[in-house]
mmCIF file of C-alpha atoms and ligand atoms in Angstrom:
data_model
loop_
_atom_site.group_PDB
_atom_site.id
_atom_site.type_symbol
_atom_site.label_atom_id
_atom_site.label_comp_id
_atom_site.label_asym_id
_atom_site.label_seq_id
_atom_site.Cartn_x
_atom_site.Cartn_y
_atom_site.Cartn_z
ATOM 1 C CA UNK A 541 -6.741 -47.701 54.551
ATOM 2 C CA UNK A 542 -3.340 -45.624 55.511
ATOM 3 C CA UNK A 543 -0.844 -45.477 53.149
ATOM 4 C CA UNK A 544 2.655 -46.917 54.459
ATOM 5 C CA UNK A 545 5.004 -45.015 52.763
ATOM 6 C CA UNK A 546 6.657 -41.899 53.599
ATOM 7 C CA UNK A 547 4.794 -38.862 51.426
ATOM 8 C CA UNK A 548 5.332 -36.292 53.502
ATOM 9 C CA UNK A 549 7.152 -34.207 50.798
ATOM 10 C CA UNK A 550 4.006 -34.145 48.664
ATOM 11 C CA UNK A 551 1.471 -33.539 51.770
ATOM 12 C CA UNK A 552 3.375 -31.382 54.471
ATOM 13 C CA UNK A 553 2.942 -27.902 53.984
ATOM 14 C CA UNK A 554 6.166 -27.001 55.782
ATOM 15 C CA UNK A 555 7.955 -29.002 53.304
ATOM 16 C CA UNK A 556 6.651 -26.925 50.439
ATOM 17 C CA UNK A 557 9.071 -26.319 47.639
ATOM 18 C CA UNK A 558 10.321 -22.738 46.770
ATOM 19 C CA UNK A 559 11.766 -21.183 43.777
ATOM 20 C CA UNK A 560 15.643 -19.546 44.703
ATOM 21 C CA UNK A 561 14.166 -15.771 44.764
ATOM 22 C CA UNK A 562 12.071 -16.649 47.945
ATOM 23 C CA UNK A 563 8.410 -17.195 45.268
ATOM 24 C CA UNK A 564 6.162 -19.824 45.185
ATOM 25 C CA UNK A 565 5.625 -21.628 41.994
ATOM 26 C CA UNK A 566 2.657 -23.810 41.524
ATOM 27 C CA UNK A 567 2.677 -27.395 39.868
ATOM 28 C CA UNK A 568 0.271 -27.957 37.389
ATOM 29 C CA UNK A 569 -2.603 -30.836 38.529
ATOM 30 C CA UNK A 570 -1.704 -34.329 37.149
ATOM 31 C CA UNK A 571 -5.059 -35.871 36.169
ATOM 32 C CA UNK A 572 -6.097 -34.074 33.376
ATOM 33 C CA UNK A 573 -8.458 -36.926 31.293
ATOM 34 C CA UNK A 574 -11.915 -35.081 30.130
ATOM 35 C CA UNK A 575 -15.647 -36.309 30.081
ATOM 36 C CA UNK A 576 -16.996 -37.081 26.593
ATOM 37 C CA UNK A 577 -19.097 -39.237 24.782
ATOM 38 C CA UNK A 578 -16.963 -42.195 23.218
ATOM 39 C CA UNK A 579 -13.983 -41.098 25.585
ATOM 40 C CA UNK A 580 -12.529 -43.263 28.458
ATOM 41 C CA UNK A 581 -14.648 -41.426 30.803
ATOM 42 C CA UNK A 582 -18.083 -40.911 29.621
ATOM 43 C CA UNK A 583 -20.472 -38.695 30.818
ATOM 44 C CA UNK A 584 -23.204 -41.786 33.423
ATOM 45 C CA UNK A 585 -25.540 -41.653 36.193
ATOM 46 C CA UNK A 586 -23.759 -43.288 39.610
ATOM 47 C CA UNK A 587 -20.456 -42.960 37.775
ATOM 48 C CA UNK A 588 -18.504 -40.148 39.355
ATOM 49 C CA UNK A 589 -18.180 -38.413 43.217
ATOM 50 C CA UNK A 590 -16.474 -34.989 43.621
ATOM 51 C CA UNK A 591 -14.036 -34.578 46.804
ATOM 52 C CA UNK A 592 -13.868 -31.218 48.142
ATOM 53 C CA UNK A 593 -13.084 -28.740 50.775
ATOM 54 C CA UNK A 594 -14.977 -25.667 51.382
ATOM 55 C CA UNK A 595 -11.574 -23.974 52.264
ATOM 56 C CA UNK A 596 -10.010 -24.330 48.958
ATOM 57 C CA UNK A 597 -10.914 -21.730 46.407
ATOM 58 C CA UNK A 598 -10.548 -23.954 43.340
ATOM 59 C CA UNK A 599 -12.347 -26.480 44.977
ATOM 60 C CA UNK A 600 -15.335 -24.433 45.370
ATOM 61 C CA UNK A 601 -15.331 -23.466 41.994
ATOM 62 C CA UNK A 602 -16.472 -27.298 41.322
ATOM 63 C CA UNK A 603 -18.968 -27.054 43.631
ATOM 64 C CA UNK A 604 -20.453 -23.891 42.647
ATOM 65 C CA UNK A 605 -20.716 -24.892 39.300
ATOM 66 C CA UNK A 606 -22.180 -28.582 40.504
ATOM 67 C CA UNK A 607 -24.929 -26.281 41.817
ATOM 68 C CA UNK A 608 -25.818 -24.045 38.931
ATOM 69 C CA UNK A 609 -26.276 -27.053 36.568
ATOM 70 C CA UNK A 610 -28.134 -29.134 39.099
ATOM 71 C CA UNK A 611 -25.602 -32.050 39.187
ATOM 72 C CA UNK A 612 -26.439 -32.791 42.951
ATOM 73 C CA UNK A 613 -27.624 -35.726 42.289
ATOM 74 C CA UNK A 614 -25.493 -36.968 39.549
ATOM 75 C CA UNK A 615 -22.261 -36.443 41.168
ATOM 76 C CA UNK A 616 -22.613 -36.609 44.666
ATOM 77 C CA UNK A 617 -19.801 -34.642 47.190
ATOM 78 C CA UNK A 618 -17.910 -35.172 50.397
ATOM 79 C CA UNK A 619 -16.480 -32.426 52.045
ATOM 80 C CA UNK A 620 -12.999 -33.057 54.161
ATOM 81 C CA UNK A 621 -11.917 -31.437 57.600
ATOM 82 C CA UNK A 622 -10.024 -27.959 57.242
ATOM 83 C CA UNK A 623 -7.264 -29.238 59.351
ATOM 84 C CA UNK A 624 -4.652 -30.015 56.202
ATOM 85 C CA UNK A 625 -2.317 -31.516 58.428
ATOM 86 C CA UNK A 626 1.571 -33.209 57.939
ATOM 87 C CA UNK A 627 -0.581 -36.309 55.690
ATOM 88 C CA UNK A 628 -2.799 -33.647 53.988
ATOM 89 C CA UNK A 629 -6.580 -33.522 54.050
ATOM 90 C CA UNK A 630 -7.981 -35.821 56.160
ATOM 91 C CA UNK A 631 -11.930 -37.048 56.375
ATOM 92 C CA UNK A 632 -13.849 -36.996 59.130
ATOM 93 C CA UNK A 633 -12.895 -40.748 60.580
ATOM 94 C CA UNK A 634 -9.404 -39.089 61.320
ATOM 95 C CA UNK A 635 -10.644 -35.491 61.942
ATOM 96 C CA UNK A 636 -13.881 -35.078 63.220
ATOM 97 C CA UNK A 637 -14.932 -31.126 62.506
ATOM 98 C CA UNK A 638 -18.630 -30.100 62.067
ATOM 99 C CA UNK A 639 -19.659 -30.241 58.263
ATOM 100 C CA UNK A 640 -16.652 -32.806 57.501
ATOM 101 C CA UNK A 641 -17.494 -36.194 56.206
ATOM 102 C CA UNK A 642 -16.296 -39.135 55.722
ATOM 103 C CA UNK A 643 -15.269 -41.084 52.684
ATOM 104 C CA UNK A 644 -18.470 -43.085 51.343
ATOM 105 C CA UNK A 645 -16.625 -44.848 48.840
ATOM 106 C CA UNK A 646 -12.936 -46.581 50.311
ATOM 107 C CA UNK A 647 -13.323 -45.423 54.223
ATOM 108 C CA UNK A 648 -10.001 -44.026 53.537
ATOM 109 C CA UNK A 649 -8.414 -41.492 55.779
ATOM 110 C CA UNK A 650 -6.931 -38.859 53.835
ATOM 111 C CA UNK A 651 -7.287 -37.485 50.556
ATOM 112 C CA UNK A 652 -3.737 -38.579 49.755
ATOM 113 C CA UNK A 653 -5.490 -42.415 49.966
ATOM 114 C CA UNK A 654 -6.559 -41.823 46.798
ATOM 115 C CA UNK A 655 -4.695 -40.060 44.589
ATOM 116 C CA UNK A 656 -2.105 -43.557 45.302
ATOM 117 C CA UNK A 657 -5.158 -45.616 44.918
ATOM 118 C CA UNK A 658 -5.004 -44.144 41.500
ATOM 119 C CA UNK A 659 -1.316 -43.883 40.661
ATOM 120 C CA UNK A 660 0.897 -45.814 43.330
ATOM 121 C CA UNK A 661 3.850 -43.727 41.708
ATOM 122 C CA UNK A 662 2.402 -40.290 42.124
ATOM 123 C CA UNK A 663 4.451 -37.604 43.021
ATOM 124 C CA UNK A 664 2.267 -34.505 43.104
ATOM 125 C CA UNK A 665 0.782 -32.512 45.704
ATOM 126 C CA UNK A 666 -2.255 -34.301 47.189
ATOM 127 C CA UNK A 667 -4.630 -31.477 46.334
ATOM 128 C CA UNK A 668 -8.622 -31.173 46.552
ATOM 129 C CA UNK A 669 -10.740 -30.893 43.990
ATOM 130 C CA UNK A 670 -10.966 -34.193 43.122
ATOM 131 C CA UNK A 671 -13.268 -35.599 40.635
ATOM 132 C CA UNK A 672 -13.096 -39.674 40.893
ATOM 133 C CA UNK A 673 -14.386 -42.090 38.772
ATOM 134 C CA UNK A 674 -16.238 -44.977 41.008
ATOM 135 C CA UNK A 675 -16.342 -47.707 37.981
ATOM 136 C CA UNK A 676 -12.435 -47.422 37.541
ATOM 137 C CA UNK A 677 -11.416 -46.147 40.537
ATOM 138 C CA UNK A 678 -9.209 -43.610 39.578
ATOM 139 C CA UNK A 679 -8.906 -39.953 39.326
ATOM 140 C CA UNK A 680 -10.743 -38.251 36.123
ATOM 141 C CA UNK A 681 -9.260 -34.815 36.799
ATOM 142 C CA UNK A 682 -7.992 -32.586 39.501
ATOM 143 C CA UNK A 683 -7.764 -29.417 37.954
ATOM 144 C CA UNK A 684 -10.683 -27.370 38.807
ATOM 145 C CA UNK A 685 -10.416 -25.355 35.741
ATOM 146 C CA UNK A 686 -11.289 -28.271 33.467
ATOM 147 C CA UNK A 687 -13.542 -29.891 36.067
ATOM 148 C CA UNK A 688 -16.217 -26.807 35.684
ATOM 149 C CA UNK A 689 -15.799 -26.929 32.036
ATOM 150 C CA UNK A 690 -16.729 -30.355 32.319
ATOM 151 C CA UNK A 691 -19.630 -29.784 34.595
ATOM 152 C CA UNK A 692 -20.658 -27.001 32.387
ATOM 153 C CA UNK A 693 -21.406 -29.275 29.240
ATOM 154 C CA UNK A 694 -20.298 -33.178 29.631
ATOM 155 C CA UNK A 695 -23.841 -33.945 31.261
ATOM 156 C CA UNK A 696 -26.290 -32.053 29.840
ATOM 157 C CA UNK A 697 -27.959 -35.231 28.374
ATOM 158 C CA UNK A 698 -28.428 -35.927 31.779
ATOM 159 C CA UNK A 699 -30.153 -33.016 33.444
ATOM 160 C CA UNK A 700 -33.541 -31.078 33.260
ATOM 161 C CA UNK A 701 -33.258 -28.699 30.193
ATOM 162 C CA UNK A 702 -33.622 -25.695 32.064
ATOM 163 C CA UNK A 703 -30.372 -26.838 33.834
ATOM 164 C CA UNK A 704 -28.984 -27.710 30.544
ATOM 165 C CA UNK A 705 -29.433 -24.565 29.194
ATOM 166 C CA UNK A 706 -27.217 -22.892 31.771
ATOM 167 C CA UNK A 707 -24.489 -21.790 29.994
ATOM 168 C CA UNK A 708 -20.781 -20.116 32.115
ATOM 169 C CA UNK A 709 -18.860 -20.767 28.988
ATOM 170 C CA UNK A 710 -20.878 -19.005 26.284
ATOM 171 C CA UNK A 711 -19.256 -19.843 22.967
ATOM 172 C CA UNK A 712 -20.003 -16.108 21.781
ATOM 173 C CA UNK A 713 -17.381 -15.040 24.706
ATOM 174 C CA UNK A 714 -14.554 -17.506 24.563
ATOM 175 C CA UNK A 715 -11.716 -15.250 23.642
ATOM 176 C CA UNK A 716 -13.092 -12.644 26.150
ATOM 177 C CA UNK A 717 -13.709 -15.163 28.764
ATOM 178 C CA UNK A 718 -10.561 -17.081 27.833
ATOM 179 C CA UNK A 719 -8.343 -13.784 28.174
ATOM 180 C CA UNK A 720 -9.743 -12.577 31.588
ATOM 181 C CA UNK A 721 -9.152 -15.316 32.903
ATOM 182 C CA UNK A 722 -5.592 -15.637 31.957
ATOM 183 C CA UNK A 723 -4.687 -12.596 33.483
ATOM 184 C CA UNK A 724 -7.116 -13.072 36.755
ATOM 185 C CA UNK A 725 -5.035 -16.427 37.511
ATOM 186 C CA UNK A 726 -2.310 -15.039 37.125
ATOM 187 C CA UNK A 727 -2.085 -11.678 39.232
ATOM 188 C CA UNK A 728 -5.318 -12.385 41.134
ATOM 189 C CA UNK A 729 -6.284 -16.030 41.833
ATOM 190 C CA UNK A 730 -2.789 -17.350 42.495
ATOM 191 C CA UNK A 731 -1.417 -13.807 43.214
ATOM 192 C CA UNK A 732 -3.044 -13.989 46.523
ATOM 193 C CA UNK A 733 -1.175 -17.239 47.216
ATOM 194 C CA UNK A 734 2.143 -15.804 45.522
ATOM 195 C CA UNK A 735 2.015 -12.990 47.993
ATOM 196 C CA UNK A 736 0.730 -15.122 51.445
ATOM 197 C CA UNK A 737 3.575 -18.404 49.850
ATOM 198 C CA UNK A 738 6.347 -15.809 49.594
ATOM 199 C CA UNK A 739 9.556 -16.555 51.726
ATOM 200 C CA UNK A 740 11.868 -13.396 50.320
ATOM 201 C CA UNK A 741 10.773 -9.330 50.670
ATOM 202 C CA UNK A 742 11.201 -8.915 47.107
ATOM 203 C CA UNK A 743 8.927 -12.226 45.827
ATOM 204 C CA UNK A 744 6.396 -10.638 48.020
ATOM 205 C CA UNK A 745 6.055 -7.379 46.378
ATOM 206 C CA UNK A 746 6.513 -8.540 43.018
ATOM 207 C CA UNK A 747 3.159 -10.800 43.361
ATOM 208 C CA UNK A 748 1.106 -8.092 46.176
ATOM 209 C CA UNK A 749 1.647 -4.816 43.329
ATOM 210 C CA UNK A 750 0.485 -6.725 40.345
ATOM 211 C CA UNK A 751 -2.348 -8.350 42.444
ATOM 212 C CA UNK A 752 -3.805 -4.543 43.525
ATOM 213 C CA UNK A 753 -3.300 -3.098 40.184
ATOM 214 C CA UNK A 754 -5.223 -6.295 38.858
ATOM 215 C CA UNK A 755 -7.734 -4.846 41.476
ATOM 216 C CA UNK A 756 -7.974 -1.590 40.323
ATOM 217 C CA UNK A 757 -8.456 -2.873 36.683
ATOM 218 C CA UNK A 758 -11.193 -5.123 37.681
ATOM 219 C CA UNK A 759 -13.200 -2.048 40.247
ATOM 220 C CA UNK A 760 -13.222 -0.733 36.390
ATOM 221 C CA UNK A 761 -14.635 -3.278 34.439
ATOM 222 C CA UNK A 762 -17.553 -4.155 37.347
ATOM 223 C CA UNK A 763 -18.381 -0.288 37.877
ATOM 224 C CA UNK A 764 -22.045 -0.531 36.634
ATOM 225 C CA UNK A 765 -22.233 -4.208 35.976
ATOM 226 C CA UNK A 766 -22.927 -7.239 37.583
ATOM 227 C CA UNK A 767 -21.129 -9.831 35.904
ATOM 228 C CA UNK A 768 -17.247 -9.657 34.178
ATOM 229 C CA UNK A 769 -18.061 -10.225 30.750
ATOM 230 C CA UNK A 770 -21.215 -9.531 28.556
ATOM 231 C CA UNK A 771 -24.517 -9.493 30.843
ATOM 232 C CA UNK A 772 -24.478 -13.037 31.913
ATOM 233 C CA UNK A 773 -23.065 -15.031 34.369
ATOM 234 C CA UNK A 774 -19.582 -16.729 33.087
ATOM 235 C CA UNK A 775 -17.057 -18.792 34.735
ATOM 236 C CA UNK A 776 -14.814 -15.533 35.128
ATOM 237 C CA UNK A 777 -17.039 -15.064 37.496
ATOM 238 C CA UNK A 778 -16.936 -17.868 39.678
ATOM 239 C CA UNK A 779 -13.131 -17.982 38.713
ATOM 240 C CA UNK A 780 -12.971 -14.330 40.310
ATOM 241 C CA UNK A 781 -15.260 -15.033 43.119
ATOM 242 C CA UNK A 782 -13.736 -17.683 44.723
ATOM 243 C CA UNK A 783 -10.557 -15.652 45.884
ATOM 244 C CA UNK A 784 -12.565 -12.222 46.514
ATOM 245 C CA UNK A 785 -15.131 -13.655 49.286
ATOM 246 C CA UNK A 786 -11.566 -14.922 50.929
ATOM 247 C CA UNK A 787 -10.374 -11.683 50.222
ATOM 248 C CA UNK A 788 -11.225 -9.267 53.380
ATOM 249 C CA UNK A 789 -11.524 -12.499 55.750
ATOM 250 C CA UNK A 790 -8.326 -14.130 54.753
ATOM 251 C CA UNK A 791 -6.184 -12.750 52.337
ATOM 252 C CA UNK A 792 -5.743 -9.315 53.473
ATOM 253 C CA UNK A 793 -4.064 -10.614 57.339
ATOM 254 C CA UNK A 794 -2.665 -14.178 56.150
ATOM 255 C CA UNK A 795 -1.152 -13.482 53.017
ATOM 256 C CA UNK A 796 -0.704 -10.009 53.270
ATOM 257 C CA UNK A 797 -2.610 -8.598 50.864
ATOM 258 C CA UNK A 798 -3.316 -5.103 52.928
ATOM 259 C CA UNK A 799 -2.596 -2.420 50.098
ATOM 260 C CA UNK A 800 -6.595 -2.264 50.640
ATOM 261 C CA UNK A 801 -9.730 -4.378 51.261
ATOM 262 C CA UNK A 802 -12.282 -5.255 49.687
ATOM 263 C CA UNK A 803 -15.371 -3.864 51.515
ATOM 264 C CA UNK A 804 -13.424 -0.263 51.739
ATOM 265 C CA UNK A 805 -11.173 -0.474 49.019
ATOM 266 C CA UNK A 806 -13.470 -1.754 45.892
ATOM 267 C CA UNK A 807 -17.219 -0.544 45.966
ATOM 268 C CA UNK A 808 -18.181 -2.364 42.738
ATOM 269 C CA UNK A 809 -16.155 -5.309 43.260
ATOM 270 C CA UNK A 810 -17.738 -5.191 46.787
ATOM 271 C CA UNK A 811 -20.907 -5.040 45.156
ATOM 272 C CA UNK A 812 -20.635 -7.704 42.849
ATOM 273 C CA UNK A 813 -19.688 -9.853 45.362
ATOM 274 C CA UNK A 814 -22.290 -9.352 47.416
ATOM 275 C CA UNK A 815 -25.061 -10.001 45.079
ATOM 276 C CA UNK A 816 -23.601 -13.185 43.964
ATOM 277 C CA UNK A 817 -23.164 -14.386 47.556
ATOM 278 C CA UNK A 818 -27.097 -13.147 48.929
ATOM 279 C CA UNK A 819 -28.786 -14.001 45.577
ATOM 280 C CA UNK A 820 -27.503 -16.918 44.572
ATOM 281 C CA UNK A 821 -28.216 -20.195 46.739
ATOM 282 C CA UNK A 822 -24.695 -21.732 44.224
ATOM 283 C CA UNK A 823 -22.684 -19.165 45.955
ATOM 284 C CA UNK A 824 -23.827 -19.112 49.146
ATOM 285 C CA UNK A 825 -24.335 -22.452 50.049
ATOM 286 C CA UNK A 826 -20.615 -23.342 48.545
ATOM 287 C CA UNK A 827 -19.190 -21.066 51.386
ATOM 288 C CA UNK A 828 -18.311 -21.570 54.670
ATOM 289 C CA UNK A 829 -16.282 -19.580 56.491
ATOM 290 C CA UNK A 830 -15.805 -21.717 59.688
ATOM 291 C CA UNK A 831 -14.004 -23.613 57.034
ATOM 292 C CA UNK A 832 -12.105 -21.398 55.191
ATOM 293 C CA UNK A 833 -10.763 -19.448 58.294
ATOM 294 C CA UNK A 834 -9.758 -23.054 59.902
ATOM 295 C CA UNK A 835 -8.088 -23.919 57.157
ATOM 296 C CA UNK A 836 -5.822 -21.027 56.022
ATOM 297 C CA UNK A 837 -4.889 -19.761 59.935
ATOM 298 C CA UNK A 838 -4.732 -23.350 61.230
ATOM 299 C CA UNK A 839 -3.022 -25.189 58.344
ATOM 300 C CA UNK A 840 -0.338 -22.785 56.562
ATOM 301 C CA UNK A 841 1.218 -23.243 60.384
ATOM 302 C CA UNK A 842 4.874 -21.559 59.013
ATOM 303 C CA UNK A 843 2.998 -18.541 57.842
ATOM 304 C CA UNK A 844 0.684 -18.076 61.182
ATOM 305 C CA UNK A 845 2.812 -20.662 63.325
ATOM 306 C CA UNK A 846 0.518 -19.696 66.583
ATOM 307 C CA UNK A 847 -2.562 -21.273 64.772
ATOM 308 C CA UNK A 848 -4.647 -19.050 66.323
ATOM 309 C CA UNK A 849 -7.535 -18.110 63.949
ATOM 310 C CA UNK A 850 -8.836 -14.214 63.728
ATOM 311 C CA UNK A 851 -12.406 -13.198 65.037
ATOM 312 C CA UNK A 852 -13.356 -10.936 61.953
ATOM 313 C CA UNK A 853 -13.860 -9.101 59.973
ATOM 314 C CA UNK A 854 -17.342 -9.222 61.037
ATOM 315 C CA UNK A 855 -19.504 -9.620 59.555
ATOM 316 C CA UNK A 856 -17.902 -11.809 57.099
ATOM 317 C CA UNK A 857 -19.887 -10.734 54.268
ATOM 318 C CA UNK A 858 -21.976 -7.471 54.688
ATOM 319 C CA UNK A 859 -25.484 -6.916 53.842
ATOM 320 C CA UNK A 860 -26.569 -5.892 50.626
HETATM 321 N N1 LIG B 1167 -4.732 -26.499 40.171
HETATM 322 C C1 LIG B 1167 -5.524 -26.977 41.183
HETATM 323 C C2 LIG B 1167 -5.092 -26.390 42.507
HETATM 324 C C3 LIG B 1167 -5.786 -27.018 43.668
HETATM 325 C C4 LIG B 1167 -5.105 -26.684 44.992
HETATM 326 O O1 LIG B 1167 -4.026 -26.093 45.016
HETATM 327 N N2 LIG B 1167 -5.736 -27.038 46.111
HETATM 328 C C5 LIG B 1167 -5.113 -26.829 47.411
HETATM 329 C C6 LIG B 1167 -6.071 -26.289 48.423
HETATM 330 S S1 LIG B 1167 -6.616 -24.658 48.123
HETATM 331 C C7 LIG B 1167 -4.652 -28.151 47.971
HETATM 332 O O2 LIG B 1167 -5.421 -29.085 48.048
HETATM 333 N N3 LIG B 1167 -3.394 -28.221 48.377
HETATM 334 C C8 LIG B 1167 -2.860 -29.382 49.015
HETATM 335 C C9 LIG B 1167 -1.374 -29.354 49.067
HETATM 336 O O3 LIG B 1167 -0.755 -28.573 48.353
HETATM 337 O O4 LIG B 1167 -0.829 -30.175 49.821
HETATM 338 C C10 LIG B 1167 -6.954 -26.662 40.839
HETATM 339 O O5 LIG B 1167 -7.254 -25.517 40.434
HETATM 340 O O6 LIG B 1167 -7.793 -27.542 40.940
#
């Protein structure tokens, strides 16, 4: 099922819009319905499928989360090639890569398929994750923010009560949670892509200082803990996560994030890191580097326009 008309302002990455100063601005996601009882979209078995990439860091957010609250079954996942080419992401029928799949529901060949399946008029960027809703056939939500949230408590009606009772978005920590992560998107999260994005000097720095001094404030707040807030494991956490196990393998060469690494740079982010990713099958088994380096080096082709994809840092994540 290709689509006919011309998108390629939405889906090419060298067509990405800038702000005058040389920055990078992001658009907020479009779909932004929730899952509730007596809502449009309620919360079923066989009713909804999750479209990923292991590359993105938002989108692995979903399926981190997916994991901790046992959802595997209930909303089953398909996983799209790294190669985000001129169309956007495409599935394995048009790009075969090892651990891409194809789309179970529509056969379609790109990510973009859908998102005009569901709005013929869209005009946004054709971005992963997706969380689609099989009896309408349109997009719930593509904001992976929201998407956890709902994951964290929409379908706990649903699921074993030992899954239930996992809890990232403890009511007793909202404003704490709520405030971290304001200022982690901000500086941290999307500071890594304000910093790689930028096409002026001056953009750059203004998004690479406030991401390092984020850094430093963070190396505080882990030094003798394991998780961001309280002693539990919240969604700042996988928020946080996400970007820092892209950090030393990604961020630091691609999008220029070199004030310091992690691994040197950061012992108790390092540390916290670490544990998450070699004690926790939610973490580990959401990452996959073949992916993630594919993706950024091959992909963001004006930022690394030889495509050729780094051999380290090796090992990608170091023992605990
Ligand atoms: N706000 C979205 C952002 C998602 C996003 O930016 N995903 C990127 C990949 S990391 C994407 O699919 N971009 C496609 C494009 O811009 O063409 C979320 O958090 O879910």
């Amino acid at each position: 099922m290709a689509t006919k008309k011309d998108t390629s302002l939405q889906s090419d990455f060298a067509k990405l819009k800038y702000e005058p100063d040389g920055s990078y601005k992001r658009i907020p996601s479009a779909f932004r319905s929730f899952i509730e009882k007596e809502g449009q979209f309620e919360a079923e078995r066989d009713r909804y499928h999750l479209y990923v990439s292991y590359a993105c860091p938002w989108a692995t957010r979903t399926l981190i989360v997916r994991k901790l609250k046992g959802l595997e079954d209930l909303i089953p996942v398909t996983i799209v090639s790294p190669h985000m080419g001129t169309e956007g992401w495409p599935f394995a029928n048009v790009d075969e890569f090892p651990g891409a799949e194809v789309d179970p529901l529509y056969g379609s060949e790109h990510i973009k398929d859908l998102y005009l399946k569901a709005d013929p008029n869209y005009t946004g960027r054709f971005s992963v994750p997706v969380l689609w809703d099989k009896k309408n056939h349109t997009i719930v939500n593509n904001e992976s923010s929201e998407i956890i949230r709902m994951f964290n408590a929409a379908f706990n009606d649903l699921i074993p009560t030992d899954k239930a009772a996992v809890d990232i978005y403890p009511a007793a920590h909202h404003a704490e949670i709520d405030s971290i992560n304001e200022w982690i998107y901000d500086t941290v999260s999307n500071g890594v892509y304000r910093a790689g994005f930028s096409i002026k000097q001056q953009a750059y720095e203004a998004a690479v200082v406030p991401l390092f001094r984020s850094l430093d404030r963070l190396e505080k707040i882990l030094t003798g803990k394991d998780y961001l807030v309280g002693d539990v494991l919240t969604e700042a956490d996988v928020r946080l996560w996400v970007t820092i196990i892209r950090f030393d393998p990604v961020y630091v060469s691609h999008f220029k994030c070199n004030l310091r690494t992690i691994r040197k740079g950061y012992p108790a982010i390092h540390s916290w890191m670490k544990k998450l990713y070699w004690n926790s099958s939610a973490f580990k088994d959401s990452t996959n580097f073949e992916h993630i380096k594919t993706h950024y080096y091959w992909s963001l082709y004006t930022i690394n326009p030889t495509r050729v994809i780094p051999i380290g840092p090796i090992p990608h994540v170091e023992g605990l």
